[in-house]
Amino acid sequence: MTQDLFTPVKLGRTELKNRIVMAPLTRNRAAVPGNVPQEINVTYYAQRASAGLIITEATPISPMAHGYPALPGIHSAEQVAGWKKVVEAIHAKGGKVYMQLWHVGRISHPSLLPDNALPVAPSAIKPAGQAFTYTGLQDYVTPRALETAEIPGVIEDYRRAAELALQAGFDGVEVHGANGYLLDQFLRDNTNQRTDQYGGSIANRTRLLIEVVAAVSKVWGADRVGVRLSPINQFNDIRDSNPEALFHHVVEALNPFNLAYLHVVEVGMTGDAPQVVDFERLRKAYRGNYIANGGFDKARGNAVIASGHADAVAYGVPFIANPDLGLRLRQAAPLNVLDAAHLYGGGAQGYTDYPTLNATVA
């Protein structure tokens, strides 16, 4: 039987009613102080339960992992309680949800961190660009290079966050290794110039990601853990001299885990000349479930599933403006127009006020 977006699928231990995945979408609407999920977040996620799987907005694993205002974290009891309400609302509508575990690394600013601390990174290399802070845009600063002895503490932060996500009732977790944040910074040779066991060779630069996945898998079981990568994305001033070799190695290193899935962003997010990676080769190298991400519509989503390239397809921006995207795709209904002025921060406008079809969500 030909598979498509609307065919059920099992990713690891998680059975999905369809293959439409809501990608992680930072929206900056947590309650502050405390960075706690609040009722408007509950409403927002419950509205989008037509997805086979929701992956939460990227969620900081510790106070030092934050890099933007009003992010809901996963490092306090209050945050666990807030997320539990979100999970329960999604489950009540028949949805499944994974939490994305996140550390921004150098993509932060002292004003967003405890005691105005410097952001941490694999190496003390300042990123180009500016940080979004509570007082407006500010230039990024030169981060502090993590000492080798500090890295086990970072891994423990991931493990503890995974444990808290389990307490909140999630169906699984996704390790964020993409888009120029901490784990991606360790992978790439333009941000990682270390000389210890976490730098230099491709195998050494991959080490932290693999150790984090191992720690999180001990909490959840690897069949309820996903990993997100973005091999050609240069967002957040991230590049590598040989991304083809790097990410082929990463995929081979992840294979033994038998993860729930590998989630790959197959496009860039900047106007820079793209780095080159053979995604067909990458897919063939990965032996497990594969979620493709990158500007898909219904036709292209169905095509990559039918071809076997992907087991599921992640949609980002369309889910912002179309809470019932799963139903709209099934019915070939028109999509709402995105309210780009209200993407980040604020209240209900541009967040929970998009109209839905006058029908039961599939």
Tab-separated table of C-alpha atoms in Angstrom:
chain	number	residue	atom	x	y	z
A	1	MET	CA	0.000	0.000	0.000
A	2	THR	CA	1.298	3.463	-0.898
A	3	GLN	CA	2.124	5.553	2.166
A	4	ASP	CA	1.298	9.256	2.435
A	5	LEU	CA	0.984	12.034	5.015
A	6	PHE	CA	-2.233	10.554	6.383
A	7	THR	CA	-1.018	6.999	6.915
A	8	PRO	CA	-0.372	6.061	10.569
A	9	VAL	CA	3.249	5.363	11.490
A	10	LYS	CA	5.205	4.169	14.490
A	11	LEU	CA	8.332	6.130	15.393
A	12	GLY	CA	10.175	4.063	17.951
A	13	ARG	CA	7.680	3.412	20.728
A	14	THR	CA	5.350	6.234	19.645
A	15	GLU	CA	2.394	5.467	17.395
A	16	LEU	CA	1.202	8.428	15.318
A	17	LYS	CA	-2.203	8.846	13.705
A	18	ASN	CA	-0.590	10.551	10.702
A	19	ARG	CA	2.862	11.525	9.441
A	20	ILE	CA	2.402	15.290	9.796
A	21	VAL	CA	4.832	16.642	12.386
A	22	MET	CA	4.638	20.096	13.937
A	23	ALA	CA	8.210	21.398	13.930
A	24	PRO	CA	9.667	23.247	16.932
A	25	LEU	CA	8.568	26.904	16.789
A	26	THR	CA	9.949	29.469	19.228
A	27	ARG	CA	7.163	31.934	20.104
A	28	ASN	CA	8.461	33.712	23.282
A	29	ARG	CA	5.237	33.587	25.282
A	30	ALA	CA	6.166	31.976	28.587
A	31	ALA	CA	5.265	33.668	31.859
A	32	VAL	CA	8.123	35.713	33.297
A	33	PRO	CA	9.765	35.765	35.699
A	34	GLY	CA	10.203	32.022	35.954
A	35	ASN	CA	9.941	31.106	32.244
A	36	VAL	CA	6.910	28.952	33.007
A	37	PRO	CA	4.396	27.656	30.434
A	38	GLN	CA	1.043	29.362	31.014
A	39	GLU	CA	-2.588	28.943	29.964
A	40	ILE	CA	-2.166	30.619	26.592
A	41	ASN	CA	0.541	28.053	25.788
A	42	VAL	CA	-1.862	25.255	26.738
A	43	THR	CA	-4.437	26.643	24.316
A	44	TYR	CA	-1.884	27.094	21.526
A	45	TYR	CA	-0.589	23.527	21.634
A	46	ALA	CA	-4.014	21.930	22.091
A	47	GLN	CA	-5.245	23.766	18.980
A	48	ARG	CA	-2.544	21.996	16.944
A	49	ALA	CA	-3.263	18.407	17.971
A	50	SER	CA	-4.223	17.528	14.383
A	51	ALA	CA	-0.510	16.819	13.936
A	52	GLY	CA	0.551	13.218	14.274
A	53	LEU	CA	3.382	14.500	16.458
A	54	ILE	CA	3.996	17.906	18.016
A	55	ILE	CA	7.596	18.808	18.842
A	56	THR	CA	7.607	21.648	21.357
A	57	GLU	CA	9.372	24.913	20.892
A	58	ALA	CA	13.049	24.598	21.799
A	59	THR	CA	13.169	24.379	25.588
A	60	PRO	CA	16.219	25.472	27.620
A	61	ILE	CA	17.621	22.734	29.856
A	62	SER	CA	19.120	25.050	32.478
A	63	PRO	CA	19.294	28.742	33.430
A	64	MET	CA	22.548	28.967	31.421
A	65	ALA	CA	20.864	27.489	28.346
A	66	HIS	CA	18.598	30.498	27.701
A	67	GLY	CA	19.199	32.877	24.808
A	68	TYR	CA	15.942	34.732	24.133
A	69	PRO	CA	13.244	36.419	26.254
A	70	ALA	CA	10.215	34.559	27.631
A	71	LEU	CA	11.290	31.028	26.753
A	72	PRO	CA	9.558	28.196	28.633
A	73	GLY	CA	12.281	26.151	30.303
A	74	ILE	CA	12.545	22.636	31.709
A	75	HIS	CA	14.704	23.103	34.795
A	76	SER	CA	12.267	23.924	37.634
A	77	ALA	CA	9.294	22.333	39.356
A	78	GLU	CA	7.065	25.224	38.264
A	79	GLN	CA	8.014	24.654	34.635
A	80	VAL	CA	7.259	20.946	34.943
A	81	ALA	CA	3.816	21.772	36.315
A	82	GLY	CA	3.165	24.203	33.447
A	83	TRP	CA	4.284	21.731	30.800
A	84	LYS	CA	2.166	18.999	32.358
A	85	LYS	CA	-0.961	21.046	31.561
A	86	VAL	CA	0.214	21.425	27.964
A	87	VAL	CA	0.815	17.694	27.592
A	88	GLU	CA	-2.544	16.785	29.129
A	89	ALA	CA	-4.366	19.140	26.737
A	90	ILE	CA	-2.619	17.617	23.706
A	91	HIS	CA	-3.329	14.073	24.885
A	92	ALA	CA	-6.977	14.947	25.512
A	93	LYS	CA	-7.274	15.731	21.794
A	94	GLY	CA	-5.565	12.522	20.720
A	95	GLY	CA	-2.180	14.065	19.982
A	96	LYS	CA	1.384	13.040	20.809
A	97	VAL	CA	4.132	15.426	21.893
A	98	TYR	CA	7.908	15.354	22.260
A	99	MET	CA	9.856	18.057	24.083
A	100	GLN	CA	12.853	19.552	22.290
A	101	LEU	CA	15.810	19.887	24.683
A	102	TRP	CA	17.933	22.971	23.976
A	103	HIS	CA	21.096	24.764	25.009
A	104	VAL	CA	21.831	27.906	22.981
A	105	GLY	CA	25.550	28.066	23.820
A	106	ARG	CA	27.076	31.274	22.495
A	107	ILE	CA	23.790	32.549	20.975
A	108	SER	CA	22.866	34.438	24.127
A	109	HIS	CA	23.697	37.574	26.078
A	110	PRO	CA	24.776	38.185	29.696
A	111	SER	CA	21.515	40.041	30.411
A	112	LEU	CA	19.629	36.787	29.765
A	113	LEU	CA	21.827	34.636	32.011
A	114	PRO	CA	22.268	34.210	35.792
A	115	ASP	CA	24.444	36.905	37.372
A	116	ASN	CA	25.129	38.419	33.936
A	117	ALA	CA	27.384	35.486	33.119
A	118	LEU	CA	29.120	35.142	29.780
A	119	PRO	CA	27.510	32.629	27.421
A	120	VAL	CA	29.419	29.365	27.075
A	121	ALA	CA	30.609	27.702	23.893
A	122	PRO	CA	33.138	25.158	22.641
A	123	SER	CA	35.575	27.996	21.895
A	124	ALA	CA	35.775	31.709	22.694
A	125	ILE	CA	34.611	32.871	19.236
A	126	LYS	CA	32.126	35.737	19.011
A	127	PRO	CA	29.205	35.126	16.628
A	128	ALA	CA	28.207	37.731	14.098
A	129	GLY	CA	24.877	39.407	14.758
A	130	GLN	CA	22.797	40.594	17.681
A	131	ALA	CA	20.926	38.980	20.556
A	132	PHE	CA	17.233	39.569	21.244
A	133	THR	CA	17.041	40.753	24.865
A	134	TYR	CA	14.402	42.241	27.151
A	135	THR	CA	15.794	45.703	26.328
A	136	GLY	CA	16.062	45.214	22.573
A	137	LEU	CA	18.805	44.054	20.220
A	138	GLN	CA	22.336	43.940	21.644
A	139	ASP	CA	25.547	42.797	20.012
A	140	TYR	CA	26.617	39.267	20.793
A	141	VAL	CA	29.580	39.011	23.137
A	142	THR	CA	32.603	36.745	23.010
A	143	PRO	CA	31.561	33.596	24.870
A	144	ARG	CA	33.578	31.707	27.430
A	145	ALA	CA	35.036	28.397	26.275
A	146	LEU	CA	33.809	25.506	28.406
A	147	GLU	CA	36.556	23.810	30.381
A	148	THR	CA	36.856	20.085	29.754
A	149	ALA	CA	35.936	19.464	33.397
A	150	GLU	CA	32.673	21.407	32.941
A	151	ILE	CA	31.330	19.280	30.107
A	152	PRO	CA	30.010	16.456	32.332
A	153	GLY	CA	27.901	19.101	34.058
A	154	VAL	CA	26.362	20.145	30.740
A	155	ILE	CA	25.575	16.508	29.959
A	156	GLU	CA	23.981	16.190	33.400
A	157	ASP	CA	21.813	19.237	32.632
A	158	TYR	CA	20.497	17.406	29.562
A	159	ARG	CA	19.909	14.242	31.577
A	160	ARG	CA	18.082	16.127	34.321
A	161	ALA	CA	15.953	18.026	31.797
A	162	ALA	CA	15.041	14.707	30.155
A	163	GLU	CA	13.997	13.406	33.557
A	164	LEU	CA	11.818	16.463	34.189
A	165	ALA	CA	10.208	16.074	30.751
A	166	LEU	CA	9.361	12.494	31.696
A	167	GLN	CA	7.771	13.751	34.916
A	168	ALA	CA	5.694	16.216	32.873
A	169	GLY	CA	4.191	13.339	30.886
A	170	PHE	CA	5.704	13.867	27.435
A	171	ASP	CA	5.749	11.006	24.927
A	172	GLY	CA	9.453	11.503	24.250
A	173	VAL	CA	12.184	14.097	23.765
A	174	GLU	CA	14.161	15.519	20.857
A	175	VAL	CA	17.798	16.548	21.309
A	176	HIS	CA	18.361	19.845	19.478
A	177	GLY	CA	21.622	19.459	17.561
A	178	ALA	CA	20.799	22.013	14.866
A	179	ASN	CA	20.688	25.683	13.833
A	180	GLY	CA	23.943	26.901	15.327
A	181	TYR	CA	23.218	26.239	18.993
A	182	LEU	CA	25.515	24.526	21.510
A	183	LEU	CA	25.629	20.960	20.184
A	184	ASP	CA	25.883	22.234	16.604
A	185	GLN	CA	28.657	24.583	17.746
A	186	PHE	CA	30.627	21.561	18.955
A	187	LEU	CA	30.043	19.770	15.642
A	188	ARG	CA	31.296	22.550	13.335
A	189	ASP	CA	34.915	23.523	12.834
A	190	ASN	CA	34.231	27.255	12.516
A	191	THR	CA	32.969	27.327	16.115
A	192	ASN	CA	34.918	24.436	17.635
A	193	GLN	CA	38.672	25.022	17.783
A	194	ARG	CA	39.281	22.938	20.881
A	195	THR	CA	42.387	20.801	21.381
A	196	ASP	CA	40.944	18.330	23.905
A	197	GLN	CA	38.865	15.188	23.243
A	198	TYR	CA	35.909	17.362	22.172
A	199	GLY	CA	37.746	19.155	19.349
A	200	GLY	CA	39.879	18.595	16.293
A	201	SER	CA	38.779	15.485	14.445
A	202	ILE	CA	35.224	14.891	13.261
A	203	ALA	CA	34.928	12.033	15.764
A	204	ASN	CA	35.978	14.319	18.606
A	205	ARG	CA	33.616	17.110	17.554
A	206	THR	CA	30.748	14.607	17.443
A	207	ARG	CA	31.551	13.311	20.940
A	208	LEU	CA	29.377	15.705	22.963
A	209	LEU	CA	26.266	15.092	20.856
A	210	ILE	CA	26.688	11.342	21.231
A	211	GLU	CA	27.279	11.588	24.975
A	212	VAL	CA	24.164	13.753	25.382
A	213	VAL	CA	22.061	11.311	23.348
A	214	ALA	CA	23.375	8.451	25.465
A	215	ALA	CA	22.521	10.252	28.715
A	216	VAL	CA	19.024	11.191	27.563
A	217	SER	CA	18.415	7.666	26.247
A	218	LYS	CA	19.165	6.220	29.683
A	219	VAL	CA	16.224	8.240	31.004
A	220	TRP	CA	13.759	7.578	28.189
A	221	GLY	CA	14.976	4.591	26.236
A	222	ALA	CA	16.410	5.467	22.835
A	223	ASP	CA	13.160	4.496	21.115
A	224	ARG	CA	11.542	7.612	22.643
A	225	VAL	CA	14.406	9.961	21.722
A	226	GLY	CA	14.818	11.934	18.502
A	227	VAL	CA	17.713	14.069	17.261
A	228	ARG	CA	17.494	17.173	15.077
A	229	LEU	CA	20.284	18.184	12.676
A	230	SER	CA	20.626	20.966	10.079
A	231	PRO	CA	23.624	20.074	7.884
A	232	ILE	CA	23.517	23.012	5.441
A	233	ASN	CA	21.993	25.708	7.627
A	234	GLN	CA	24.317	28.670	8.322
A	235	PHE	CA	21.913	30.365	10.751
A	236	ASN	CA	23.648	31.814	13.812
A	237	ASP	CA	26.967	32.152	11.964
A	238	ILE	CA	27.580	28.392	11.751
A	239	ARG	CA	29.597	26.619	9.033
A	240	ASP	CA	31.873	23.666	8.501
A	241	SER	CA	34.720	23.036	6.083
A	242	ASN	CA	33.374	19.588	5.147
A	243	PRO	CA	29.708	19.184	6.125
A	244	GLU	CA	29.278	16.112	3.912
A	245	ALA	CA	31.899	14.135	5.829
A	246	LEU	CA	30.857	15.568	9.187
A	247	PHE	CA	27.181	14.703	8.990
A	248	HIS	CA	27.753	11.322	7.387
A	249	HIS	CA	29.871	10.512	10.459
A	250	VAL	CA	27.200	11.907	12.801
A	251	VAL	CA	24.522	9.711	11.205
A	252	GLU	CA	26.703	6.611	11.424
A	253	ALA	CA	27.421	7.396	15.094
A	254	LEU	CA	23.690	7.724	15.821
A	255	ASN	CA	22.695	4.478	14.070
A	256	PRO	CA	23.542	2.135	16.977
A	257	PHE	CA	21.081	3.902	19.297
A	258	ASN	CA	17.993	2.824	17.293
A	259	LEU	CA	16.400	6.193	18.004
A	260	ALA	CA	12.724	7.009	17.561
A	261	TYR	CA	13.763	9.199	14.631
A	262	LEU	CA	16.318	11.494	13.047
A	263	HIS	CA	14.849	14.923	12.188
A	264	VAL	CA	16.813	16.674	9.436
A	265	VAL	CA	16.393	20.256	8.264
A	266	GLU	CA	17.232	19.929	4.580
A	267	VAL	CA	17.286	23.677	3.783
A	268	GLY	CA	19.127	26.760	4.987
A	269	MET	CA	17.593	29.689	6.844
A	270	THR	CA	19.864	32.470	5.543
A	271	GLY	CA	20.659	34.010	2.187
A	272	ASP	CA	24.262	32.801	2.299
A	273	ALA	CA	25.693	30.560	-0.399
A	274	PRO	CA	24.503	27.138	0.738
A	275	GLN	CA	26.812	24.470	2.019
A	276	VAL	CA	26.472	21.219	0.100
A	277	VAL	CA	25.291	17.898	1.524
A	278	ASP	CA	23.862	14.922	-0.390
A	279	PHE	CA	20.659	14.286	1.538
A	280	GLU	CA	19.843	11.144	-0.432
A	281	ARG	CA	23.165	9.670	0.655
A	282	LEU	CA	22.608	10.872	4.212
A	283	ARG	CA	19.187	9.234	4.299
A	284	LYS	CA	20.527	5.961	2.969
A	285	ALA	CA	23.228	5.984	5.637
A	286	TYR	CA	20.677	6.400	8.428
A	287	ARG	CA	19.029	3.085	9.271
A	288	GLY	CA	16.079	4.361	11.323
A	289	ASN	CA	13.009	6.557	10.990
A	290	TYR	CA	13.634	9.861	9.230
A	291	ILE	CA	11.666	13.122	9.500
A	292	ALA	CA	12.299	15.545	6.626
A	293	ASN	CA	11.960	19.285	7.233
A	294	GLY	CA	12.240	22.075	4.702
A	295	GLY	CA	9.414	24.080	3.163
A	296	PHE	CA	7.183	21.144	2.262
A	297	ASP	CA	3.648	21.458	0.970
A	298	LYS	CA	1.144	18.601	0.740
A	299	ALA	CA	2.295	17.300	-2.651
A	300	ARG	CA	5.995	17.302	-1.818
A	301	GLY	CA	5.293	15.830	1.601
A	302	ASN	CA	3.356	12.947	0.075
A	303	ALA	CA	6.091	12.462	-2.520
A	304	VAL	CA	8.988	12.107	-0.063
A	305	ILE	CA	6.975	9.636	2.005
A	306	ALA	CA	5.906	7.576	-1.032
A	307	SER	CA	9.512	7.453	-2.262
A	308	GLY	CA	10.779	6.177	1.085
A	309	HIS	CA	13.032	9.188	1.632
A	310	ALA	CA	11.061	10.187	4.744
A	311	ASP	CA	8.828	8.421	7.245
A	312	ALA	CA	7.215	11.712	8.303
A	313	VAL	CA	7.362	15.379	7.310
A	314	ALA	CA	7.782	18.361	9.642
A	315	TYR	CA	5.903	21.594	8.957
A	316	GLY	CA	6.850	24.822	10.709
A	317	VAL	CA	5.413	28.141	9.514
A	318	PRO	CA	2.174	26.568	8.195
A	319	PHE	CA	1.372	25.365	11.730
A	320	ILE	CA	1.697	28.888	13.120
A	321	ALA	CA	-1.140	30.256	10.975
A	322	ASN	CA	-3.121	27.016	10.693
A	323	PRO	CA	-3.736	25.310	14.024
A	324	ASP	CA	-5.752	22.628	12.225
A	325	LEU	CA	-3.119	22.098	9.510
A	326	GLY	CA	-3.593	18.328	9.532
A	327	LEU	CA	-7.255	18.715	8.655
A	328	ARG	CA	-6.585	21.423	6.069
A	329	LEU	CA	-4.007	19.276	4.279
A	330	ARG	CA	-6.346	16.286	4.281
A	331	GLN	CA	-9.205	18.339	2.824
A	332	ALA	CA	-6.988	20.425	0.498
A	333	ALA	CA	-8.481	23.486	2.215
A	334	PRO	CA	-6.928	26.953	1.789
A	335	LEU	CA	-4.395	28.056	4.371
A	336	ASN	CA	-4.575	31.130	6.588
A	337	VAL	CA	-2.195	34.032	5.963
A	338	LEU	CA	0.640	34.336	8.493
A	339	ASP	CA	0.536	37.317	10.874
A	340	ALA	CA	4.284	37.982	10.650
A	341	ALA	CA	4.114	41.067	12.894
A	342	HIS	CA	3.125	38.965	15.911
A	343	LEU	CA	5.402	35.930	15.636
A	344	TYR	CA	7.434	36.553	18.784
A	345	GLY	CA	6.176	37.672	22.162
A	346	GLY	CA	2.888	39.309	23.014
A	347	GLY	CA	-0.430	37.628	23.719
A	348	ALA	CA	-3.184	35.912	21.770
A	349	GLN	CA	-2.842	37.989	18.597
A	350	GLY	CA	-0.938	35.990	16.017
A	351	TYR	CA	-0.742	33.065	18.447
A	352	THR	CA	-4.092	31.540	19.376
A	353	ASP	CA	-6.492	33.694	17.321
A	354	TYR	CA	-6.117	32.033	13.898
A	355	PRO	CA	-9.444	30.665	12.557
A	356	THR	CA	-9.981	26.941	12.154
A	357	LEU	CA	-12.189	25.014	9.736
A	358	ASN	CA	-15.722	24.420	10.956
A	359	ALA	CA	-15.172	20.690	11.445
A	360	THR	CA	-13.764	18.203	13.874
A	361	VAL	CA	-9.979	18.060	13.839
A	362	ALA	CA	-8.744	14.749	12.389
